[in-house]
mmCIF file of C-alpha atoms in Angstrom:
data_model
loop_
_atom_site.group_PDB
_atom_site.id
_atom_site.type_symbol
_atom_site.label_atom_id
_atom_site.label_comp_id
_atom_site.label_asym_id
_atom_site.label_seq_id
_atom_site.Cartn_x
_atom_site.Cartn_y
_atom_site.Cartn_z
ATOM 1 C CA MET A 1 70.388 106.906 39.976
ATOM 2 C CA LYS A 2 69.500 109.820 42.240
ATOM 3 C CA SER A 3 72.289 112.176 43.264
ATOM 4 C CA ARG A 4 73.065 112.795 46.917
ATOM 5 C CA LYS A 5 71.628 116.271 46.501
ATOM 6 C CA ASP A 6 68.319 114.821 45.286
ATOM 7 C CA LYS A 7 68.277 112.301 48.134
ATOM 8 C CA ILE A 8 68.725 115.101 50.671
ATOM 9 C CA LEU A 9 65.938 117.170 49.105
ATOM 10 C CA GLN A 10 63.560 114.201 49.020
ATOM 11 C CA THR A 11 64.357 113.383 52.642
ATOM 12 C CA LEU A 12 63.560 116.965 53.658
ATOM 13 C CA LEU A 13 60.324 116.743 51.700
ATOM 14 C CA ARG A 14 59.265 113.706 53.746
ATOM 15 C CA LYS A 15 60.762 114.816 57.051
ATOM 16 C CA PRO A 16 60.992 118.584 57.522
ATOM 17 C CA LYS A 17 62.953 120.066 60.406
ATOM 18 C CA ILE A 18 65.618 117.412 60.889
ATOM 19 C CA THR A 19 69.245 117.699 61.959
ATOM 20 C CA ILE A 20 72.433 117.026 60.024
ATOM 21 C CA ASN A 21 72.965 113.727 61.842
ATOM 22 C CA GLU A 22 69.399 112.609 61.095
ATOM 23 C CA LEU A 23 69.884 113.519 57.434
ATOM 24 C CA ALA A 24 73.198 111.678 57.314
ATOM 25 C CA GLU A 25 71.551 108.532 58.640
ATOM 26 C CA ALA A 26 68.594 108.839 56.254
ATOM 27 C CA VAL A 27 70.696 109.239 53.091
ATOM 28 C CA ASP A 28 73.547 107.014 54.312
ATOM 29 C CA ILE A 29 76.436 109.461 53.954
ATOM 30 C CA ASN A 30 78.677 111.005 56.595
ATOM 31 C CA PRO A 31 77.654 114.235 58.381
ATOM 32 C CA ILE A 32 80.574 116.207 56.909
ATOM 33 C CA SER A 33 79.377 115.489 53.360
ATOM 34 C CA VAL A 34 75.809 116.326 54.359
ATOM 35 C CA ARG A 35 76.951 119.675 55.767
ATOM 36 C CA HIS A 36 78.719 120.457 52.477
ATOM 37 C CA HIS A 37 75.596 119.658 50.436
ATOM 38 C CA LEU A 38 73.386 121.661 52.805
ATOM 39 C CA THR A 39 75.614 124.714 52.432
ATOM 40 C CA ASN A 40 75.274 124.537 48.647
ATOM 41 C CA LEU A 41 71.513 123.972 48.839
ATOM 42 C CA GLN A 42 71.141 126.991 51.118
ATOM 43 C CA MET A 43 73.092 129.120 48.641
ATOM 44 C CA GLU A 44 70.668 127.969 45.933
ATOM 45 C CA GLY A 45 67.739 128.992 48.120
ATOM 46 C CA LEU A 46 66.317 125.465 48.243
ATOM 47 C CA ILE A 47 66.580 124.873 51.993
ATOM 48 C CA GLU A 48 66.634 126.910 55.181
ATOM 49 C CA ALA A 49 67.967 126.341 58.672
ATOM 50 C CA GLU A 50 66.605 127.404 62.024
ATOM 51 C CA GLU A 51 67.744 127.040 65.604
ATOM 52 C CA VAL A 52 65.587 124.886 67.859
ATOM 53 C CA ARG A 53 66.088 124.499 71.586
ATOM 54 C CA HIS A 54 65.912 120.941 72.850
ATOM 55 C CA GLY A 55 66.142 120.894 76.626
ATOM 56 C CA VAL A 56 69.207 122.280 78.354
ATOM 57 C CA GLY A 57 72.221 123.282 76.308
ATOM 58 C CA ARG A 58 72.936 124.920 73.002
ATOM 59 C CA PRO A 59 70.165 125.095 70.396
ATOM 60 C CA ARG A 60 70.508 122.774 67.423
ATOM 61 C CA LEU A 61 70.061 123.531 63.739
ATOM 62 C CA VAL A 62 67.242 121.841 61.855
ATOM 63 C CA TYR A 63 66.686 122.020 58.113
ATOM 64 C CA SER A 64 63.587 122.300 55.921
ATOM 65 C CA LEU A 65 62.760 122.970 52.293
ATOM 66 C CA THR A 66 61.982 126.531 51.278
ATOM 67 C CA GLU A 67 59.021 127.260 49.026
ATOM 68 C CA GLU A 68 61.448 127.234 46.091
ATOM 69 C CA GLY A 69 62.751 123.867 47.264
ATOM 70 C CA MET A 70 59.223 122.474 47.468
ATOM 71 C CA GLU A 71 58.615 123.529 43.902
ATOM 72 C CA ARG A 72 61.446 121.289 42.711
ATOM 73 C CA PHE A 73 58.934 118.493 43.190
ATOM 74 C CA PRO A 74 55.538 118.022 41.499
ATOM 75 C CA THR A 75 53.921 120.721 43.635
ATOM 76 C CA LYS A 76 53.652 123.648 41.224
ATOM 77 C CA TYR A 77 50.165 124.223 42.576
ATOM 78 C CA LEU A 78 51.584 125.555 45.863
ATOM 79 C CA ARG A 79 51.601 129.265 45.048
ATOM 80 C CA LEU A 80 48.245 129.134 43.286
ATOM 81 C CA THR A 81 46.638 127.243 46.164
ATOM 82 C CA THR A 82 48.036 129.687 48.717
ATOM 83 C CA ARG A 83 46.740 132.660 46.753
ATOM 84 C CA LEU A 84 43.323 131.092 46.258
ATOM 85 C CA LEU A 85 43.024 130.404 49.979
ATOM 86 C CA ALA A 86 44.072 133.957 50.807
ATOM 87 C CA GLN A 87 41.410 135.304 48.459
ATOM 88 C CA MET A 88 38.799 132.945 49.881
ATOM 89 C CA LYS A 89 39.574 134.065 53.442
ATOM 90 C CA GLU A 90 39.258 137.711 52.418
ATOM 91 C CA SER A 91 35.871 137.064 50.828
ATOM 92 C CA MET A 92 34.313 134.699 53.384
ATOM 93 C CA PRO A 93 33.824 134.658 57.177
ATOM 94 C CA GLY A 94 36.385 132.562 59.057
ATOM 95 C CA PRO A 95 33.869 129.997 60.386
ATOM 96 C CA LEU A 96 32.612 129.353 56.862
ATOM 97 C CA VAL A 97 36.156 128.712 55.605
ATOM 98 C CA THR A 98 36.698 126.176 58.387
ATOM 99 C CA LYS A 99 33.344 124.583 57.606
ATOM 100 C CA LEU A 100 34.382 124.132 53.974
ATOM 101 C CA PHE A 101 37.589 122.356 54.995
ATOM 102 C CA ASN A 102 35.588 120.120 57.323
ATOM 103 C CA GLN A 103 33.161 119.318 54.526
ATOM 104 C CA VAL A 104 36.031 118.262 52.250
ATOM 105 C CA ALA A 105 37.151 115.753 54.892
ATOM 106 C CA GLU A 106 33.618 114.532 55.564
ATOM 107 C CA ASP A 107 32.998 113.956 51.857
ATOM 108 C CA LEU A 108 36.224 111.968 51.579
ATOM 109 C CA ALA A 109 35.381 109.898 54.660
ATOM 110 C CA SER A 110 31.898 109.137 53.325
ATOM 111 C CA GLU A 111 33.453 107.437 50.292
ATOM 112 C CA TYR A 112 34.925 104.771 52.577
ATOM 113 C CA THR A 113 32.104 104.312 55.099
ATOM 114 C CA SER A 114 31.093 100.898 53.775
ATOM 115 C CA GLN A 115 34.695 99.642 53.852
ATOM 116 C CA ILE A 116 35.267 100.334 57.546
ATOM 117 C CA GLN A 117 32.017 98.953 58.907
ATOM 118 C CA GLY A 118 32.667 96.073 61.283
ATOM 119 C CA LEU A 119 36.395 96.800 61.598
ATOM 120 C CA SER A 120 38.101 96.885 64.982
ATOM 121 C CA MET A 121 39.775 100.068 66.214
ATOM 122 C CA GLU A 122 43.232 98.894 65.185
ATOM 123 C CA GLU A 123 41.980 97.775 61.784
ATOM 124 C CA ARG A 124 40.451 101.221 61.332
ATOM 125 C CA LEU A 125 43.740 102.829 62.316
ATOM 126 C CA GLU A 126 45.534 100.817 59.644
ATOM 127 C CA PHE A 127 42.865 101.854 57.146
ATOM 128 C CA VAL A 128 43.335 105.523 58.099
ATOM 129 C CA LYS A 129 47.101 105.126 57.791
ATOM 130 C CA GLU A 130 46.770 103.821 54.230
ATOM 131 C CA LEU A 131 44.141 106.406 53.306
ATOM 132 C CA LEU A 132 46.291 109.292 54.514
ATOM 133 C CA ALA A 133 49.281 107.804 52.687
ATOM 134 C CA GLN A 134 47.264 108.089 49.476
ATOM 135 C CA GLU A 135 46.771 111.770 50.310
ATOM 136 C CA GLY A 136 50.530 112.283 50.714
ATOM 137 C CA PHE A 137 50.987 111.823 54.471
ATOM 138 C CA THR A 138 53.460 109.558 56.234
ATOM 139 C CA VAL A 139 51.621 108.206 59.269
ATOM 140 C CA GLU A 140 52.423 105.898 62.167
ATOM 141 C CA TRP A 141 50.244 104.995 65.137
ATOM 142 C CA GLU A 142 50.832 103.400 68.505
ATOM 143 C CA LYS A 143 48.845 102.376 71.543
ATOM 144 C CA LYS A 144 49.794 103.952 74.858
ATOM 145 C CA GLY A 145 47.781 102.690 77.776
ATOM 146 C CA SER A 146 44.123 103.045 76.911
ATOM 147 C CA GLU A 147 44.648 105.621 74.157
ATOM 148 C CA TYR A 148 45.948 105.595 70.607
ATOM 149 C CA GLN A 149 48.421 108.135 69.270
ATOM 150 C CA ILE A 150 48.503 108.923 65.559
ATOM 151 C CA HIS A 151 51.714 110.561 64.357
ATOM 152 C CA GLU A 152 51.861 112.412 61.042
ATOM 153 C CA ILE A 153 55.579 112.235 60.291
ATOM 154 C CA SER A 154 55.207 114.252 57.100
ATOM 155 C CA CYS A 155 52.354 116.403 55.863
ATOM 156 C CA PRO A 156 51.590 117.459 52.273
ATOM 157 C CA TYR A 157 49.829 120.563 53.625
ATOM 158 C CA TYR A 158 52.829 121.840 55.590
ATOM 159 C CA GLN A 159 53.838 124.714 53.308
ATOM 160 C CA ILE A 160 50.218 125.785 52.791
ATOM 161 C CA GLY A 161 49.493 125.429 56.505
ATOM 162 C CA ILE A 162 52.174 127.977 57.411
ATOM 163 C CA ALA A 163 49.982 130.737 55.957
ATOM 164 C CA HIS A 164 46.635 128.958 56.278
ATOM 165 C CA PRO A 165 46.546 126.703 59.373
ATOM 166 C CA GLU A 166 42.830 126.101 58.783
ATOM 167 C CA VAL A 167 43.866 123.415 56.296
ATOM 168 C CA CYS A 168 44.869 121.248 59.270
ATOM 169 C CA THR A 169 41.194 120.647 59.983
ATOM 170 C CA VAL A 170 41.045 118.394 56.912
ATOM 171 C CA ASP A 171 43.145 115.533 58.277
ATOM 172 C CA GLN A 172 41.866 116.008 61.838
ATOM 173 C CA THR A 173 38.247 115.774 60.701
ATOM 174 C CA LEU A 174 39.037 112.832 58.420
ATOM 175 C CA ILE A 175 40.656 110.881 61.269
ATOM 176 C CA SER A 176 37.728 111.639 63.589
ATOM 177 C CA LYS A 177 35.153 110.558 61.021
ATOM 178 C CA MET A 178 36.958 107.353 60.080
ATOM 179 C CA LEU A 179 37.451 106.304 63.710
ATOM 180 C CA ALA A 180 34.058 107.624 64.861
ATOM 181 C CA LEU A 181 35.843 109.281 67.793
ATOM 182 C CA PRO A 182 37.258 112.754 68.480
ATOM 183 C CA ALA A 183 40.893 113.118 67.407
ATOM 184 C CA ASN A 184 42.563 115.624 69.726
ATOM 185 C CA LYS A 185 45.698 117.312 68.414
ATOM 186 C CA VAL A 186 48.423 117.423 71.075
ATOM 187 C CA ARG A 187 51.409 118.308 68.884
ATOM 188 C CA CYS A 188 51.684 120.291 65.658
ATOM 189 C CA ILE A 189 54.561 120.810 63.257
ATOM 190 C CA LEU A 190 53.333 124.367 62.672
ATOM 191 C CA ASP A 191 54.003 125.095 66.352
ATOM 192 C CA GLY A 192 57.584 123.889 66.090
ATOM 193 C CA GLY A 193 57.058 120.173 66.657
ATOM 194 C CA THR A 194 58.851 117.569 64.582
ATOM 195 C CA HIS A 195 55.489 116.118 63.559
ATOM 196 C CA CYS A 196 51.768 116.301 64.311
ATOM 197 C CA THR A 197 50.193 113.965 66.850
ATOM 198 C CA TYR A 198 46.536 113.190 67.467
ATOM 199 C CA VAL A 199 45.237 111.290 70.475
ATOM 200 C CA VAL A 200 42.156 109.094 70.286
ATOM 201 C CA GLN A 201 40.563 107.724 73.441
ATOM 202 C CA PRO A 202 38.184 104.793 72.830
ATOM 203 C CA VAL A 203 35.055 104.825 74.938
ATOM 204 C CA ALA A 204 35.227 102.224 77.693
ATOM 205 C CA VAL A 205 32.366 99.754 77.700
ATOM 206 C CA LYS A 206 30.686 99.532 81.097
ATOM 207 C CA ILE A 207 29.754 96.057 82.281
#
């Protein structure tokens, strides 16, 4: 059975930048106990807190895993990947680096081209949701008016993206290719949002 400490760490892995009350609800223990565990985890260097303003009033504290906390999970590649990307960016022009990330997404999308042919928009969205889940994302989508919003609740690239935001082009390009429509990013966790959101606007058919 997982300890409460492990449950808190796993919750922060899936949902970075959440409050004590949100953590308490997610792991099903009272906020006072959560605060106690968070204090210990901060002392161990596994999590960090930051103040975030949310409208009028006092800022609130949100919590995330540190790099050391991330490495408690099967992500030992994090430091190596970050260093490799830094070296690549020093050796190559910026546009070429972005092009490489785009090509990674395009190659992945091409593997599934035959499986999405003939699917409706919402069927494609479900397909994208499952595909991104296989890549380590937690994704939800919703329809608002004539557009679709795709929310990435958690992102496996988050820690890498802090130093190398170009990596975000991978999922954006993948979504665009799978839906055959531009996916416009309107919210990003790297800019302080709680998650990333893409908006897709289907082309209206003129009669």
